[in-house]
N, C-alpha and C. Protein backbone atom coordinates (compact mmCIF):
# COMPACT_ATOMS: atom_id res chain seq x y z
N MET A 1 -32.11 -28.57 -44.89
CA MET A 1 -30.75 -28.42 -44.45
C MET A 1 -30.14 -27.19 -45.11
N ARG A 2 -29.31 -26.48 -44.34
CA ARG A 2 -28.69 -25.27 -44.86
C ARG A 2 -27.37 -25.60 -45.53
N SER A 3 -27.07 -24.89 -46.54
CA SER A 3 -25.76 -25.06 -47.18
C SER A 3 -24.92 -23.83 -46.86
N PHE A 4 -23.64 -24.05 -46.66
CA PHE A 4 -22.75 -22.95 -46.35
C PHE A 4 -22.20 -22.36 -47.65
N THR A 5 -22.22 -21.05 -47.72
CA THR A 5 -21.70 -20.38 -48.90
C THR A 5 -20.36 -19.76 -48.58
N ILE A 6 -19.65 -19.41 -49.58
CA ILE A 6 -18.33 -18.79 -49.40
C ILE A 6 -18.49 -17.43 -48.73
N VAL A 7 -19.52 -16.69 -49.06
CA VAL A 7 -19.75 -15.37 -48.47
C VAL A 7 -20.05 -15.51 -46.98
N GLY A 8 -20.88 -16.47 -46.62
CA GLY A 8 -21.20 -16.70 -45.20
C GLY A 8 -19.98 -17.13 -44.41
N SER A 9 -19.15 -17.97 -45.00
CA SER A 9 -17.92 -18.42 -44.33
C SER A 9 -16.94 -17.27 -44.17
N ALA A 10 -16.86 -16.41 -45.17
CA ALA A 10 -15.96 -15.25 -45.10
C ALA A 10 -16.40 -14.30 -43.99
N LYS A 11 -17.70 -14.11 -43.86
CA LYS A 11 -18.21 -13.24 -42.78
C LYS A 11 -17.85 -13.81 -41.41
N ALA A 12 -17.97 -15.13 -41.26
CA ALA A 12 -17.64 -15.77 -39.99
C ALA A 12 -16.16 -15.62 -39.67
N VAL A 13 -15.29 -15.76 -40.68
CA VAL A 13 -13.85 -15.61 -40.48
C VAL A 13 -13.52 -14.18 -40.10
N VAL A 14 -14.13 -13.21 -40.76
CA VAL A 14 -13.88 -11.80 -40.45
C VAL A 14 -14.35 -11.49 -39.02
N LEU A 15 -15.49 -12.03 -38.64
CA LEU A 15 -16.01 -11.80 -37.28
C LEU A 15 -15.07 -12.39 -36.24
N MET A 16 -14.55 -13.58 -36.47
CA MET A 16 -13.62 -14.21 -35.51
C MET A 16 -12.32 -13.42 -35.43
N LEU A 17 -11.82 -12.91 -36.56
CA LEU A 17 -10.60 -12.10 -36.54
C LEU A 17 -10.82 -10.79 -35.78
N ALA A 18 -11.99 -10.21 -35.94
CA ALA A 18 -12.30 -8.96 -35.22
C ALA A 18 -12.36 -9.21 -33.72
N LEU A 19 -12.99 -10.30 -33.32
CA LEU A 19 -13.04 -10.65 -31.89
C LEU A 19 -11.66 -10.93 -31.33
N ALA A 20 -10.83 -11.60 -32.09
CA ALA A 20 -9.46 -11.88 -31.65
C ALA A 20 -8.67 -10.59 -31.47
N ALA A 21 -8.86 -9.65 -32.41
CA ALA A 21 -8.16 -8.36 -32.31
C ALA A 21 -8.61 -7.58 -31.09
N LEU A 22 -9.93 -7.58 -30.82
CA LEU A 22 -10.45 -6.85 -29.66
C LEU A 22 -9.95 -7.48 -28.36
N SER A 23 -9.92 -8.78 -28.29
CA SER A 23 -9.45 -9.42 -27.05
C SER A 23 -7.96 -9.19 -26.86
N ALA A 24 -7.19 -9.10 -27.94
CA ALA A 24 -5.77 -8.81 -27.83
C ALA A 24 -5.53 -7.39 -27.32
N CYS A 25 -6.43 -6.48 -27.62
CA CYS A 25 -6.30 -5.09 -27.16
C CYS A 25 -6.71 -4.93 -25.70
N GLY A 26 -7.32 -5.94 -25.13
CA GLY A 26 -7.71 -5.86 -23.74
C GLY A 26 -9.09 -5.28 -23.52
N LEU A 27 -9.90 -5.16 -24.54
CA LEU A 27 -11.23 -4.59 -24.38
C LEU A 27 -12.19 -5.54 -23.69
N PHE A 28 -11.86 -6.80 -23.62
CA PHE A 28 -12.72 -7.76 -22.94
C PHE A 28 -12.18 -8.11 -21.56
N GLY A 29 -11.53 -7.17 -20.88
CA GLY A 29 -11.03 -7.41 -19.53
C GLY A 29 -9.81 -8.31 -19.52
N GLY A 30 -8.93 -8.12 -20.48
CA GLY A 30 -7.72 -8.93 -20.57
C GLY A 30 -6.81 -8.68 -19.38
N SER A 31 -5.72 -9.40 -19.33
CA SER A 31 -4.78 -9.29 -18.22
C SER A 31 -4.04 -7.96 -18.27
N LYS A 32 -3.35 -7.64 -17.19
CA LYS A 32 -2.60 -6.40 -17.10
C LYS A 32 -1.45 -6.44 -18.09
N SER A 33 -1.22 -5.34 -18.76
CA SER A 33 -0.26 -5.34 -19.85
C SER A 33 1.18 -5.50 -19.38
N ASP A 34 1.59 -4.80 -18.33
CA ASP A 34 2.99 -4.86 -17.92
C ASP A 34 3.15 -5.36 -16.49
N GLY A 35 2.14 -5.94 -15.90
CA GLY A 35 2.25 -6.48 -14.55
C GLY A 35 2.11 -5.43 -13.46
N VAL A 36 1.90 -4.18 -13.81
CA VAL A 36 1.75 -3.13 -12.82
C VAL A 36 0.28 -2.99 -12.46
N THR A 37 -0.01 -3.03 -11.17
CA THR A 37 -1.39 -2.88 -10.73
C THR A 37 -1.77 -1.41 -10.79
N LYS A 38 -2.93 -1.13 -11.33
CA LYS A 38 -3.42 0.25 -11.40
C LYS A 38 -3.71 0.74 -9.98
N GLN A 39 -3.20 1.90 -9.65
CA GLN A 39 -3.39 2.49 -8.33
C GLN A 39 -4.43 3.61 -8.43
N ALA A 40 -4.95 3.97 -7.30
CA ALA A 40 -5.88 5.09 -7.25
C ALA A 40 -5.13 6.37 -7.61
N ALA A 41 -5.86 7.37 -8.02
CA ALA A 41 -5.24 8.61 -8.49
C ALA A 41 -4.49 9.34 -7.38
N ASN A 42 -4.86 9.14 -6.12
CA ASN A 42 -4.23 9.89 -5.04
C ASN A 42 -2.97 9.21 -4.49
N ILE A 43 -2.54 8.09 -5.05
CA ILE A 43 -1.34 7.40 -4.59
C ILE A 43 -0.14 8.00 -5.30
N PRO A 44 0.87 8.48 -4.54
CA PRO A 44 2.04 9.08 -5.19
C PRO A 44 2.88 8.03 -5.91
N THR A 45 3.68 8.48 -6.86
CA THR A 45 4.54 7.55 -7.59
C THR A 45 5.80 7.20 -6.80
N GLY A 46 6.21 8.07 -5.89
CA GLY A 46 7.38 7.82 -5.05
C GLY A 46 7.06 8.19 -3.61
N PHE A 47 7.85 7.63 -2.69
CA PHE A 47 7.62 7.87 -1.26
C PHE A 47 8.90 8.40 -0.62
N ASP A 48 8.74 9.28 0.37
CA ASP A 48 9.89 9.84 1.08
C ASP A 48 10.58 8.79 1.93
N VAL A 49 9.81 7.93 2.57
CA VAL A 49 10.36 6.89 3.46
C VAL A 49 9.64 5.58 3.16
N THR A 50 10.41 4.50 3.09
CA THR A 50 9.83 3.16 2.93
C THR A 50 10.24 2.32 4.13
N LEU A 51 9.24 1.75 4.80
CA LEU A 51 9.46 0.91 5.97
C LEU A 51 9.11 -0.53 5.64
N LEU A 52 9.75 -1.46 6.34
CA LEU A 52 9.39 -2.86 6.23
C LEU A 52 8.87 -3.34 7.57
N ALA A 53 7.84 -4.16 7.56
CA ALA A 53 7.31 -4.73 8.80
C ALA A 53 8.28 -5.79 9.32
N GLU A 54 8.55 -5.76 10.61
CA GLU A 54 9.43 -6.74 11.26
C GLU A 54 8.66 -7.42 12.38
N LYS A 55 9.24 -8.46 12.94
CA LYS A 55 8.58 -9.18 14.04
C LYS A 55 8.53 -8.31 15.29
N ASP A 56 7.70 -8.71 16.23
CA ASP A 56 7.49 -7.99 17.50
C ASP A 56 7.04 -6.55 17.27
N VAL A 57 6.26 -6.34 16.24
CA VAL A 57 5.69 -5.03 15.88
C VAL A 57 6.79 -3.97 15.79
N GLN A 58 7.87 -4.32 15.13
CA GLN A 58 8.95 -3.38 14.87
C GLN A 58 8.96 -3.04 13.38
N PHE A 59 9.70 -2.00 13.05
CA PHE A 59 9.80 -1.52 11.68
C PHE A 59 11.27 -1.52 11.27
N ASP A 60 11.54 -1.91 10.04
CA ASP A 60 12.88 -1.82 9.48
C ASP A 60 12.97 -0.48 8.75
N PHE A 61 13.77 0.42 9.30
CA PHE A 61 13.96 1.75 8.73
C PHE A 61 15.42 1.90 8.37
N ASP A 62 15.72 1.90 7.08
CA ASP A 62 17.10 1.97 6.58
C ASP A 62 17.98 0.88 7.19
N GLY A 63 17.44 -0.32 7.33
CA GLY A 63 18.22 -1.46 7.82
C GLY A 63 18.27 -1.60 9.33
N ALA A 64 17.66 -0.68 10.06
CA ALA A 64 17.68 -0.75 11.52
C ALA A 64 16.29 -1.10 12.04
N PRO A 65 16.18 -2.12 12.89
CA PRO A 65 14.87 -2.44 13.47
C PRO A 65 14.52 -1.44 14.57
N LEU A 66 13.35 -0.81 14.44
CA LEU A 66 12.93 0.22 15.39
C LEU A 66 11.55 -0.11 15.95
N THR A 67 11.36 0.20 17.24
CA THR A 67 10.03 0.12 17.83
C THR A 67 9.25 1.34 17.36
N SER A 68 7.98 1.41 17.68
CA SER A 68 7.18 2.56 17.24
C SER A 68 7.69 3.86 17.87
N GLN A 69 8.14 3.80 19.13
CA GLN A 69 8.68 5.01 19.77
C GLN A 69 9.98 5.44 19.10
N ASP A 70 10.84 4.48 18.77
CA ASP A 70 12.09 4.81 18.09
C ASP A 70 11.82 5.36 16.69
N LEU A 71 10.82 4.79 16.01
CA LEU A 71 10.46 5.26 14.68
C LEU A 71 9.96 6.71 14.75
N GLU A 72 9.16 7.00 15.75
CA GLU A 72 8.68 8.37 15.93
C GLU A 72 9.84 9.32 16.16
N SER A 73 10.81 8.92 16.94
CA SER A 73 12.01 9.75 17.17
C SER A 73 12.80 9.94 15.87
N ALA A 74 12.92 8.89 15.08
CA ALA A 74 13.64 9.00 13.81
C ALA A 74 12.92 9.96 12.86
N PHE A 75 11.60 9.92 12.86
CA PHE A 75 10.83 10.84 12.02
C PHE A 75 10.96 12.27 12.53
N ARG A 76 10.98 12.46 13.84
CA ARG A 76 11.18 13.81 14.39
C ARG A 76 12.54 14.36 13.97
N TYR A 77 13.54 13.50 13.99
CA TYR A 77 14.88 13.90 13.55
C TYR A 77 14.85 14.32 12.08
N ARG A 78 14.17 13.56 11.24
CA ARG A 78 14.06 13.92 9.82
C ARG A 78 13.42 15.30 9.65
N LYS A 79 12.39 15.57 10.44
CA LYS A 79 11.73 16.89 10.35
C LYS A 79 12.67 18.01 10.81
N GLU A 80 13.41 17.75 11.91
CA GLU A 80 14.35 18.76 12.41
C GLU A 80 15.44 19.06 11.39
N GLU A 81 15.87 18.03 10.67
CA GLU A 81 16.92 18.20 9.67
C GLU A 81 16.37 18.65 8.32
N LYS A 82 15.07 18.93 8.28
CA LYS A 82 14.39 19.39 7.06
C LYS A 82 14.51 18.38 5.91
N LEU A 83 14.50 17.10 6.26
CA LEU A 83 14.48 16.03 5.26
C LEU A 83 13.02 15.76 4.90
N PRO A 84 12.75 15.36 3.67
CA PRO A 84 11.35 15.16 3.25
C PRO A 84 10.66 14.06 4.06
N LEU A 85 9.46 14.37 4.50
CA LEU A 85 8.65 13.41 5.25
C LEU A 85 7.17 13.75 5.06
N SER A 86 6.70 13.59 3.83
CA SER A 86 5.28 13.83 3.59
C SER A 86 4.55 12.54 3.24
N THR A 87 5.29 11.53 2.75
CA THR A 87 4.68 10.24 2.42
C THR A 87 5.55 9.10 2.93
N VAL A 88 4.91 8.13 3.59
CA VAL A 88 5.61 6.97 4.14
C VAL A 88 4.88 5.72 3.66
N LEU A 89 5.66 4.76 3.15
CA LEU A 89 5.10 3.50 2.67
C LEU A 89 5.55 2.36 3.58
N LEU A 90 4.60 1.55 4.01
CA LEU A 90 4.88 0.36 4.82
C LEU A 90 4.69 -0.86 3.95
N LYS A 91 5.73 -1.69 3.87
CA LYS A 91 5.68 -2.90 3.05
C LYS A 91 5.91 -4.12 3.93
N ARG A 92 5.56 -5.26 3.42
CA ARG A 92 5.80 -6.54 4.09
C ARG A 92 7.30 -6.78 4.16
N GLY A 93 7.76 -7.26 5.33
CA GLY A 93 9.17 -7.60 5.48
C GLY A 93 9.47 -8.96 4.86
N GLU A 94 10.74 -9.37 4.90
CA GLU A 94 11.11 -10.66 4.32
C GLU A 94 10.40 -11.82 5.01
N LYS A 95 10.31 -11.75 6.34
CA LYS A 95 9.74 -12.86 7.11
C LYS A 95 8.50 -12.47 7.89
N GLN A 96 8.01 -11.26 7.72
CA GLN A 96 6.91 -10.78 8.54
C GLN A 96 5.86 -10.09 7.71
N LYS A 97 4.60 -10.47 7.93
CA LYS A 97 3.48 -9.77 7.30
C LYS A 97 3.20 -8.48 8.04
N VAL A 98 2.50 -7.58 7.39
CA VAL A 98 2.06 -6.34 8.04
C VAL A 98 0.88 -6.70 8.94
N LYS A 99 1.00 -6.39 10.23
CA LYS A 99 -0.06 -6.69 11.19
C LYS A 99 -0.87 -5.43 11.50
N LYS A 100 -2.01 -5.64 12.15
CA LYS A 100 -2.84 -4.50 12.56
C LYS A 100 -2.08 -3.57 13.49
N GLU A 101 -1.21 -4.14 14.33
CA GLU A 101 -0.43 -3.32 15.26
C GLU A 101 0.53 -2.40 14.51
N HIS A 102 1.12 -2.91 13.42
CA HIS A 102 1.99 -2.06 12.60
C HIS A 102 1.19 -0.89 12.05
N LEU A 103 0.01 -1.21 11.51
CA LEU A 103 -0.84 -0.18 10.92
C LEU A 103 -1.26 0.85 11.96
N ALA A 104 -1.65 0.37 13.14
CA ALA A 104 -2.11 1.28 14.20
C ALA A 104 -0.99 2.22 14.63
N SER A 105 0.21 1.68 14.79
CA SER A 105 1.34 2.52 15.19
C SER A 105 1.65 3.57 14.14
N LEU A 106 1.66 3.15 12.89
CA LEU A 106 1.98 4.09 11.82
C LEU A 106 0.90 5.16 11.67
N VAL A 107 -0.35 4.79 11.83
CA VAL A 107 -1.44 5.77 11.75
C VAL A 107 -1.32 6.79 12.88
N ARG A 108 -1.01 6.31 14.07
CA ARG A 108 -0.85 7.21 15.22
C ARG A 108 0.28 8.21 14.98
N ILE A 109 1.43 7.72 14.51
CA ILE A 109 2.58 8.59 14.26
C ILE A 109 2.25 9.58 13.13
N ALA A 110 1.61 9.09 12.07
CA ALA A 110 1.26 9.96 10.95
C ALA A 110 0.31 11.06 11.38
N GLY A 111 -0.65 10.73 12.24
CA GLY A 111 -1.58 11.74 12.74
C GLY A 111 -0.89 12.80 13.58
N GLN A 112 0.06 12.38 14.41
CA GLN A 112 0.78 13.32 15.26
C GLN A 112 1.73 14.21 14.48
N MET A 113 2.36 13.64 13.45
CA MET A 113 3.43 14.37 12.76
C MET A 113 2.98 14.99 11.43
N GLY A 114 1.77 14.67 10.99
CA GLY A 114 1.21 15.32 9.81
C GLY A 114 1.75 14.84 8.47
N PHE A 115 1.95 13.55 8.31
CA PHE A 115 2.31 13.02 7.00
C PHE A 115 1.29 11.97 6.59
N LYS A 116 1.32 11.58 5.32
CA LYS A 116 0.40 10.57 4.82
C LYS A 116 1.08 9.21 4.85
N ALA A 117 0.37 8.21 5.36
CA ALA A 117 0.91 6.86 5.45
C ALA A 117 0.18 5.95 4.48
N TYR A 118 0.93 5.08 3.84
CA TYR A 118 0.40 4.13 2.87
C TYR A 118 0.90 2.74 3.21
N VAL A 119 0.16 1.73 2.78
CA VAL A 119 0.57 0.34 2.98
C VAL A 119 0.46 -0.39 1.65
N GLU A 120 1.45 -1.25 1.39
CA GLU A 120 1.41 -2.08 0.19
C GLU A 120 0.87 -3.44 0.59
N GLU A 121 -0.26 -3.81 0.01
CA GLU A 121 -0.90 -5.10 0.31
C GLU A 121 -0.09 -6.22 -0.33
N SER A 122 -0.42 -7.46 0.05
CA SER A 122 0.32 -8.61 -0.47
C SER A 122 0.17 -8.77 -1.97
N ASP A 123 -0.90 -8.26 -2.54
CA ASP A 123 -1.10 -8.37 -3.99
C ASP A 123 -0.51 -7.18 -4.76
N GLY A 124 0.24 -6.31 -4.08
CA GLY A 124 0.90 -5.19 -4.73
C GLY A 124 0.10 -3.92 -4.79
N VAL A 125 -1.12 -3.92 -4.30
CA VAL A 125 -1.97 -2.73 -4.31
C VAL A 125 -1.56 -1.83 -3.14
N ILE A 126 -1.39 -0.56 -3.42
CA ILE A 126 -1.02 0.41 -2.39
C ILE A 126 -2.27 1.21 -2.02
N SER A 127 -2.51 1.32 -0.71
CA SER A 127 -3.66 2.09 -0.26
C SER A 127 -3.24 3.01 0.88
N GLU A 128 -3.97 4.11 1.01
CA GLU A 128 -3.67 5.10 2.05
C GLU A 128 -4.28 4.64 3.36
N LEU A 129 -3.54 4.84 4.44
CA LEU A 129 -4.03 4.51 5.78
C LEU A 129 -4.73 5.72 6.36
N GLN A 130 -5.90 5.48 6.93
CA GLN A 130 -6.63 6.54 7.60
C GLN A 130 -7.17 6.00 8.90
N ALA A 131 -7.10 6.79 9.95
CA ALA A 131 -7.57 6.35 11.25
C ALA A 131 -9.09 6.38 11.28
N SER A 132 -9.69 5.19 11.41
CA SER A 132 -11.14 5.09 11.53
C SER A 132 -11.49 3.78 12.20
N GLY A 133 -12.52 3.78 13.00
CA GLY A 133 -13.00 2.56 13.64
C GLY A 133 -12.00 1.95 14.60
N LYS A 134 -11.82 0.63 14.50
CA LYS A 134 -10.94 -0.10 15.42
C LYS A 134 -9.50 0.35 15.28
N LEU A 135 -9.07 0.68 14.04
CA LEU A 135 -7.71 1.13 13.83
C LEU A 135 -7.44 2.43 14.58
N ALA A 136 -8.42 3.31 14.64
CA ALA A 136 -8.26 4.57 15.38
C ALA A 136 -8.15 4.29 16.87
N ASP A 137 -8.93 3.33 17.39
CA ASP A 137 -8.85 2.98 18.80
C ASP A 137 -7.49 2.37 19.14
N GLN A 138 -6.97 1.53 18.25
CA GLN A 138 -5.67 0.93 18.48
C GLN A 138 -4.55 1.95 18.34
N ALA A 139 -4.78 3.00 17.58
CA ALA A 139 -3.74 4.00 17.33
C ALA A 139 -3.51 4.90 18.53
N GLN A 140 -4.45 4.94 19.47
CA GLN A 140 -4.27 5.79 20.64
C GLN A 140 -3.19 5.21 21.54
N PRO A 141 -2.27 6.05 22.05
CA PRO A 141 -1.27 5.55 22.99
C PRO A 141 -1.94 5.00 24.25
N GLU A 142 -1.26 4.13 24.94
CA GLU A 142 -1.81 3.47 26.12
C GLU A 142 -2.18 4.46 27.22
N GLU A 143 -1.41 5.55 27.37
CA GLU A 143 -1.73 6.53 28.43
C GLU A 143 -3.09 7.16 28.18
N LYS A 144 -3.41 7.47 26.92
CA LYS A 144 -4.68 8.12 26.60
C LYS A 144 -5.84 7.15 26.79
N LYS A 145 -5.63 5.86 26.50
CA LYS A 145 -6.69 4.88 26.69
C LYS A 145 -7.06 4.74 28.15
N SER A 146 -6.05 4.80 29.03
CA SER A 146 -6.34 4.62 30.46
C SER A 146 -7.06 5.82 31.04
N GLU A 147 -6.88 7.00 30.42
CA GLU A 147 -7.57 8.19 30.92
C GLU A 147 -9.07 8.17 30.59
N GLN A 148 -9.46 7.45 29.54
CA GLN A 148 -10.85 7.47 29.11
C GLN A 148 -11.73 6.62 29.96
């Protein structure tokens, strides 16, 4: 049978304190320090326009519900008035989730007008929207789809 010595016990206590200190520093994959989700390096810290998703595939822009055509007109007006329009963020509305149709409309408008579109996911992660695959097919206006 082994007997415990004071030196061996002291080593164990020091080891446990060191592990506790490392876990407190977050080196073992601890939780987020301030609740902010880490974003990719290409995500801007601020956005020129923030939209909210509304029902019937509409967007809340400065408190006004707009269809995708109305939103495009509002963005054209911003460009004519030389107001900033290089980054647009789409967020979940109070009662409406962001749908694929919202994303498709915003991607189509962003492609036509030359700005970057971003979406905030339900978990707070912001990602850039890019037209690819099914989203690109949905982003085409109905007139162009019928011509193909």
